[in-house]
Amino acid sequence: MRRVALLAVLGALLLAAPARGETTITMSGSVVTGALVADLAYFYRHDVPDPPQFALTGGVSTTGIADAQRGISDAGLVARDLGPGDPPGLVSTRIARSGLCLVTNRANPVPGITRAQIQDIVAGRVTNWSQIPGSKRTDAIVPVGLGPTTGSGQVFQSVFVDDATPSVYRPVTLPSDTALRDYIAQTPAAFGYADIALTGLLHVLAYNGVACTRGTIASGAYPGARPLGVVTRGRPRGALARFLRWTRTSRTARRVIAKRYVPR
């Protein structure tokens, strides 16, 4: 999987070469979690004495998990919980709660979608927007998503799709959450999902009558909530542990998180 460098991180955090002996925390994985960590790292470096440098590389949750397990990165950036298929010995530390919203192009502002309608789309019983109440389109639905091993892909499948639903779903598969957002924003007939912080260019559908908002995520009313955090081999140690402790205890960190997400 090609990785996407987080240019904002490089610009804001690596303006100067690290001094000799200066600690650098390396992380890789989900671009959604990486963007949040980049913001937190910026404020952390202005909030504590002798802060470490941060080197962040984008990708997907699976990338971060593999890099952490192999020792390539100090921590993997993830947008889902660890599961039984992940390598043993990894420890997950949550930073924030996010939500996976169901979305369409802004040219197709469908008010909402039900669980039954999602099963019909996945099973191939509904293939045209004319079959979805509230849509004025009459062309074929263009399903869009990420791979099944990504955080977003796993959340969509586990939360919104019944195990018994036969799948003929063949979505256009994109390499990252940001690429997914951009594709839906440019494709009028698209249907897919996006992290709540990436929905600004999209139309967000209510699911079973419940809106995807920070409030409904915090209350538990919206079922598509998911954790954003890091995974490490064993418990976090040293500079990384101190940074993660700051994300839990600092008022500054809570304000940064609350701008887009729900603090832990």
CSV table of C-alpha atoms in Angstrom, one decimal:
chain,number,residue,atom,x,y,z
A,1,MET,CA,0.0,0.0,0.0
A,2,ARG,CA,1.5,3.3,-1.0
A,3,ARG,CA,1.9,5.6,1.9
A,4,VAL,CA,0.9,9.3,2.0
A,5,ALA,CA,3.4,11.6,3.8
A,6,LEU,CA,1.7,14.0,6.2
A,7,LEU,CA,3.1,17.2,4.8
A,8,ALA,CA,1.5,19.3,7.5
A,9,VAL,CA,3.5,17.3,10.1
A,10,LEU,CA,6.7,17.7,8.2
A,11,GLY,CA,6.2,21.4,7.9
A,12,ALA,CA,5.1,22.1,11.5
A,13,LEU,CA,7.1,19.6,13.4
A,14,LEU,CA,10.3,19.0,11.5
A,15,LEU,CA,11.4,22.5,10.6
A,16,ALA,CA,14.9,21.8,11.9
A,17,ALA,CA,17.0,18.8,12.0
A,18,PRO,CA,16.9,17.0,15.4
A,19,ALA,CA,19.7,18.0,17.7
A,20,ARG,CA,22.1,15.2,18.7
A,21,GLY,CA,20.5,13.0,21.2
A,22,GLU,CA,17.0,14.4,20.7
A,23,THR,CA,14.2,11.8,20.8
A,24,THR,CA,12.0,11.2,17.8
A,25,ILE,CA,8.7,9.4,18.1
A,26,THR,CA,7.9,7.5,14.8
A,27,MET,CA,4.3,6.6,14.0
A,28,SER,CA,2.7,5.2,10.8
A,29,GLY,CA,-0.8,4.1,9.7
A,30,SER,CA,-4.3,5.7,9.5
A,31,VAL,CA,-4.2,9.1,7.9
A,32,VAL,CA,-7.3,10.0,9.9
A,33,THR,CA,-5.6,9.3,13.2
A,34,GLY,CA,-2.3,10.7,11.9
A,35,ALA,CA,-3.9,14.1,11.2
A,36,LEU,CA,-5.3,14.2,14.8
A,37,VAL,CA,-1.9,13.2,16.3
A,38,ALA,CA,-0.2,15.8,14.2
A,39,ASP,CA,-2.4,18.5,15.7
A,40,LEU,CA,-1.8,17.2,19.2
A,41,ALA,CA,1.9,16.9,18.7
A,42,TYR,CA,2.1,20.6,17.6
A,43,PHE,CA,0.5,21.7,20.9
A,44,TYR,CA,2.5,19.2,22.9
A,45,ARG,CA,5.8,20.6,21.6
A,46,HIS,CA,4.7,24.0,22.8
A,47,ASP,CA,3.4,22.8,26.1
A,48,VAL,CA,6.2,20.7,27.6
A,49,PRO,CA,10.0,21.3,28.2
A,50,ASP,CA,12.4,19.4,25.9
A,51,PRO,CA,9.7,17.9,23.7
A,52,PRO,CA,10.5,15.1,21.3
A,53,GLN,CA,10.3,15.3,17.5
A,54,PHE,CA,7.5,13.5,15.7
A,55,ALA,CA,7.8,11.6,12.4
A,56,LEU,CA,4.4,10.5,11.0
A,57,THR,CA,3.8,8.5,7.9
A,58,GLY,CA,0.3,7.9,6.5
A,59,GLY,CA,-1.4,4.8,5.2
A,60,VAL,CA,-4.2,2.7,6.8
A,61,SER,CA,-4.7,1.0,10.1
A,62,THR,CA,-3.3,-2.3,8.8
A,63,THR,CA,-0.1,-0.5,7.8
A,64,GLY,CA,0.3,0.9,11.3
A,65,ILE,CA,-0.3,-2.4,13.0
A,66,ALA,CA,2.2,-4.2,10.8
A,67,ASP,CA,4.9,-1.5,11.3
A,68,ALA,CA,4.4,-1.5,15.1
A,69,GLN,CA,4.5,-5.3,15.3
A,70,ARG,CA,7.7,-5.4,13.2
A,71,GLY,CA,9.4,-2.6,15.1
A,72,ILE,CA,9.5,-0.3,12.1
A,73,SER,CA,7.6,2.4,14.0
A,74,ASP,CA,7.3,3.2,17.7
A,75,ALA,CA,3.5,3.1,17.3
A,76,GLY,CA,0.9,2.3,14.7
A,77,LEU,CA,-1.9,4.8,14.0
A,78,VAL,CA,-5.2,3.0,14.0
A,79,ALA,CA,-8.9,3.9,13.5
A,80,ARG,CA,-10.4,0.7,14.9
A,81,ASP,CA,-10.0,-1.7,17.8
A,82,LEU,CA,-7.6,-4.6,17.6
A,83,GLY,CA,-9.2,-7.8,16.5
A,84,PRO,CA,-8.5,-11.6,16.7
A,85,GLY,CA,-6.8,-11.5,13.3
A,86,ASP,CA,-4.2,-9.0,14.5
A,87,PRO,CA,-0.7,-10.0,15.7
A,88,PRO,CA,-0.5,-11.0,19.4
A,89,GLY,CA,1.4,-8.9,21.9
A,90,LEU,CA,0.1,-5.5,20.7
A,91,VAL,CA,-1.5,-3.0,23.1
A,92,SER,CA,-4.0,-0.4,22.0
A,93,THR,CA,-4.2,3.1,23.5
A,94,ARG,CA,-7.3,5.2,22.6
A,95,ILE,CA,-6.9,8.9,22.0
A,96,ALA,CA,-10.4,9.9,20.8
A,97,ARG,CA,-13.7,8.5,19.7
A,98,SER,CA,-14.8,9.1,16.1
A,99,GLY,CA,-17.6,8.0,13.9
A,100,LEU,CA,-18.0,6.5,10.4
A,101,CYS,CA,-20.7,8.5,8.6
A,102,LEU,CA,-22.7,7.2,5.7
A,103,VAL,CA,-22.3,9.7,2.9
A,104,THR,CA,-23.3,10.7,-0.7
A,105,ASN,CA,-22.3,13.4,-3.1
A,106,ARG,CA,-23.7,16.8,-2.2
A,107,ALA,CA,-25.7,16.7,-5.5
A,108,ASN,CA,-27.6,13.8,-4.1
A,109,PRO,CA,-28.9,15.0,-0.6
A,110,VAL,CA,-30.8,11.9,0.4
A,111,PRO,CA,-32.2,12.6,3.9
A,112,GLY,CA,-31.4,9.2,5.3
A,113,ILE,CA,-31.0,5.5,4.8
A,114,THR,CA,-32.2,2.5,6.8
A,115,ARG,CA,-30.5,-0.7,7.7
A,116,ALA,CA,-32.8,-2.6,5.4
A,117,GLN,CA,-31.9,-0.4,2.5
A,118,ILE,CA,-28.2,-1.0,3.1
A,119,GLN,CA,-28.7,-4.7,3.1
A,120,ASP,CA,-30.6,-4.4,-0.2
A,121,ILE,CA,-27.7,-2.4,-1.7
A,122,VAL,CA,-25.1,-4.8,-0.5
A,123,ALA,CA,-27.1,-7.8,-1.7
A,124,GLY,CA,-27.7,-6.3,-5.1
A,125,ARG,CA,-31.5,-6.0,-4.7
A,126,VAL,CA,-31.2,-2.2,-5.0
A,127,THR,CA,-28.9,-0.9,-7.7
A,128,ASN,CA,-30.4,2.4,-8.8
A,129,TRP,CA,-30.9,5.7,-6.9
A,130,SER,CA,-34.5,5.8,-8.1
A,131,GLN,CA,-35.2,2.9,-5.7
A,132,ILE,CA,-34.0,5.0,-2.7
A,133,PRO,CA,-36.8,7.3,-1.2
A,134,GLY,CA,-35.6,10.9,-1.2
A,135,SER,CA,-33.2,10.7,-4.1
A,136,LYS,CA,-34.0,12.6,-7.2
A,137,ARG,CA,-31.4,10.7,-9.2
A,138,THR,CA,-32.3,7.9,-11.7
A,139,ASP,CA,-28.8,6.5,-12.4
A,140,ALA,CA,-27.0,3.5,-10.9
A,141,ILE,CA,-25.6,3.7,-7.4
A,142,VAL,CA,-21.8,3.8,-7.4
A,143,PRO,CA,-20.7,2.1,-4.2
A,144,VAL,CA,-17.3,3.3,-2.9
A,145,GLY,CA,-15.2,2.0,0.0
A,146,LEU,CA,-11.8,1.0,1.4
A,147,GLY,CA,-10.4,-2.5,1.6
A,148,PRO,CA,-11.8,-5.0,4.0
A,149,THR,CA,-8.7,-4.9,6.3
A,150,THR,CA,-8.8,-1.2,6.8
A,151,GLY,CA,-10.3,0.4,9.9
A,152,SER,CA,-13.1,2.1,7.9
A,153,GLY,CA,-13.8,-1.0,5.9
A,154,GLN,CA,-14.1,-3.2,9.0
A,155,VAL,CA,-16.3,-0.8,10.8
A,156,PHE,CA,-18.7,-0.5,7.8
A,157,GLN,CA,-18.9,-4.3,7.5
A,158,SER,CA,-19.3,-5.0,11.2
A,159,VAL,CA,-21.7,-2.2,12.1
A,160,PHE,CA,-23.9,-1.7,9.0
A,161,VAL,CA,-24.0,-5.1,7.2
A,162,ASP,CA,-25.8,-8.1,8.6
A,163,ASP,CA,-23.8,-11.4,8.7
A,164,ALA,CA,-26.6,-13.1,6.8
A,165,THR,CA,-26.7,-10.6,4.0
A,166,PRO,CA,-25.5,-12.2,0.7
A,167,SER,CA,-22.9,-9.8,-0.7
A,168,VAL,CA,-22.6,-8.9,-4.4
A,169,TYR,CA,-21.3,-5.5,-3.3
A,170,ARG,CA,-18.4,-4.5,-5.5
A,171,PRO,CA,-17.4,-1.0,-4.4
A,172,VAL,CA,-14.8,1.1,-6.1
A,173,THR,CA,-11.9,0.6,-3.7
A,174,LEU,CA,-9.7,3.5,-2.7
A,175,PRO,CA,-6.3,3.5,-0.9
A,176,SER,CA,-7.1,5.9,1.9
A,177,ASP,CA,-9.8,7.8,3.8
A,178,THR,CA,-8.9,11.0,2.1
A,179,ALA,CA,-8.9,9.4,-1.4
A,180,LEU,CA,-12.3,8.0,-0.6
A,181,ARG,CA,-13.7,11.4,0.4
A,182,ASP,CA,-12.3,13.0,-2.7
A,183,TYR,CA,-13.8,10.3,-5.0
A,184,ILE,CA,-17.3,10.7,-3.5
A,185,ALA,CA,-17.0,14.5,-3.7
A,186,GLN,CA,-16.4,14.2,-7.4
A,187,THR,CA,-18.9,11.4,-8.2
A,188,PRO,CA,-22.6,12.5,-8.1
A,189,ALA,CA,-24.0,8.9,-7.9
A,190,ALA,CA,-21.5,7.7,-5.3
A,191,PHE,CA,-22.5,6.1,-2.0
A,192,GLY,CA,-20.0,5.3,0.7
A,193,TYR,CA,-18.7,6.3,4.1
A,194,ALA,CA,-16.3,8.8,5.6
A,195,ASP,CA,-14.8,9.7,9.0
A,196,ILE,CA,-16.8,12.4,10.6
A,197,ALA,CA,-13.9,14.9,10.3
A,198,LEU,CA,-13.8,14.3,6.5
A,199,THR,CA,-17.4,15.0,5.7
A,200,GLY,CA,-17.2,18.7,5.0
A,201,LEU,CA,-17.3,18.3,1.2
A,202,LEU,CA,-20.0,15.6,1.4
A,203,HIS,CA,-23.7,15.0,2.3
A,204,VAL,CA,-24.1,13.0,5.5
A,205,LEU,CA,-27.1,10.7,5.7
A,206,ALA,CA,-29.0,9.9,8.8
A,207,TYR,CA,-28.9,6.2,9.6
A,208,ASN,CA,-32.2,4.7,10.9
A,209,GLY,CA,-33.2,8.3,11.7
A,210,VAL,CA,-30.1,9.1,13.7
A,211,ALA,CA,-27.7,11.8,12.5
A,212,CYS,CA,-23.9,11.2,12.5
A,213,THR,CA,-22.7,14.0,14.8
A,214,ARG,CA,-20.2,14.3,17.7
A,215,GLY,CA,-23.3,14.5,20.0
A,216,THR,CA,-24.8,11.2,18.9
A,217,ILE,CA,-21.4,9.5,18.9
A,218,ALA,CA,-20.8,10.7,22.5
A,219,SER,CA,-24.2,9.6,23.7
A,220,GLY,CA,-24.0,6.2,21.9
A,221,ALA,CA,-27.1,6.9,19.8
A,222,TYR,CA,-25.2,6.6,16.6
A,223,PRO,CA,-23.9,3.0,16.1
A,224,GLY,CA,-20.9,3.8,13.8
A,225,ALA,CA,-18.6,5.1,16.6
A,226,ARG,CA,-15.0,3.9,16.4
A,227,PRO,CA,-11.8,4.6,18.4
A,228,LEU,CA,-8.8,6.5,17.1
A,229,GLY,CA,-5.5,5.6,18.8
A,230,VAL,CA,-2.2,3.9,18.6
A,231,VAL,CA,-0.9,0.4,19.0
A,232,THR,CA,2.4,-0.6,20.4
A,233,ARG,CA,4.4,-3.8,21.1
A,234,GLY,CA,3.7,-4.0,24.8
A,235,ARG,CA,2.8,-1.0,26.9
A,236,PRO,CA,4.0,2.4,25.6
A,237,ARG,CA,7.3,3.5,27.2
A,238,GLY,CA,9.4,6.6,27.5
A,239,ALA,CA,8.7,9.7,25.4
A,240,LEU,CA,5.7,8.0,23.7
A,241,ALA,CA,4.1,7.1,27.0
A,242,ARG,CA,4.5,10.7,28.3
A,243,PHE,CA,2.9,12.0,25.1
A,244,LEU,CA,-0.1,9.7,25.4
A,245,ARG,CA,-0.5,10.5,29.0
A,246,TRP,CA,-0.6,14.2,28.0
A,247,THR,CA,-3.4,13.5,25.5
A,248,ARG,CA,-5.5,12.1,28.3
A,249,THR,CA,-4.8,14.6,31.0
A,250,SER,CA,-4.2,18.0,29.3
A,251,ARG,CA,-7.0,20.5,28.9
A,252,THR,CA,-5.2,21.7,25.7
A,253,ALA,CA,-5.4,18.2,24.3
A,254,ARG,CA,-9.0,17.8,25.1
A,255,ARG,CA,-9.8,21.1,23.3
A,256,VAL,CA,-7.9,19.9,20.2
A,257,ILE,CA,-9.7,16.6,20.2
A,258,ALA,CA,-13.1,18.1,20.8
A,259,LYS,CA,-12.8,20.3,17.7
A,260,ARG,CA,-13.4,17.2,15.5
A,261,TYR,CA,-14.0,14.2,17.7
A,262,VAL,CA,-15.1,13.1,21.2
A,263,PRO,CA,-12.4,12.9,23.8
A,264,ARG,CA,-11.9,9.2,24.7
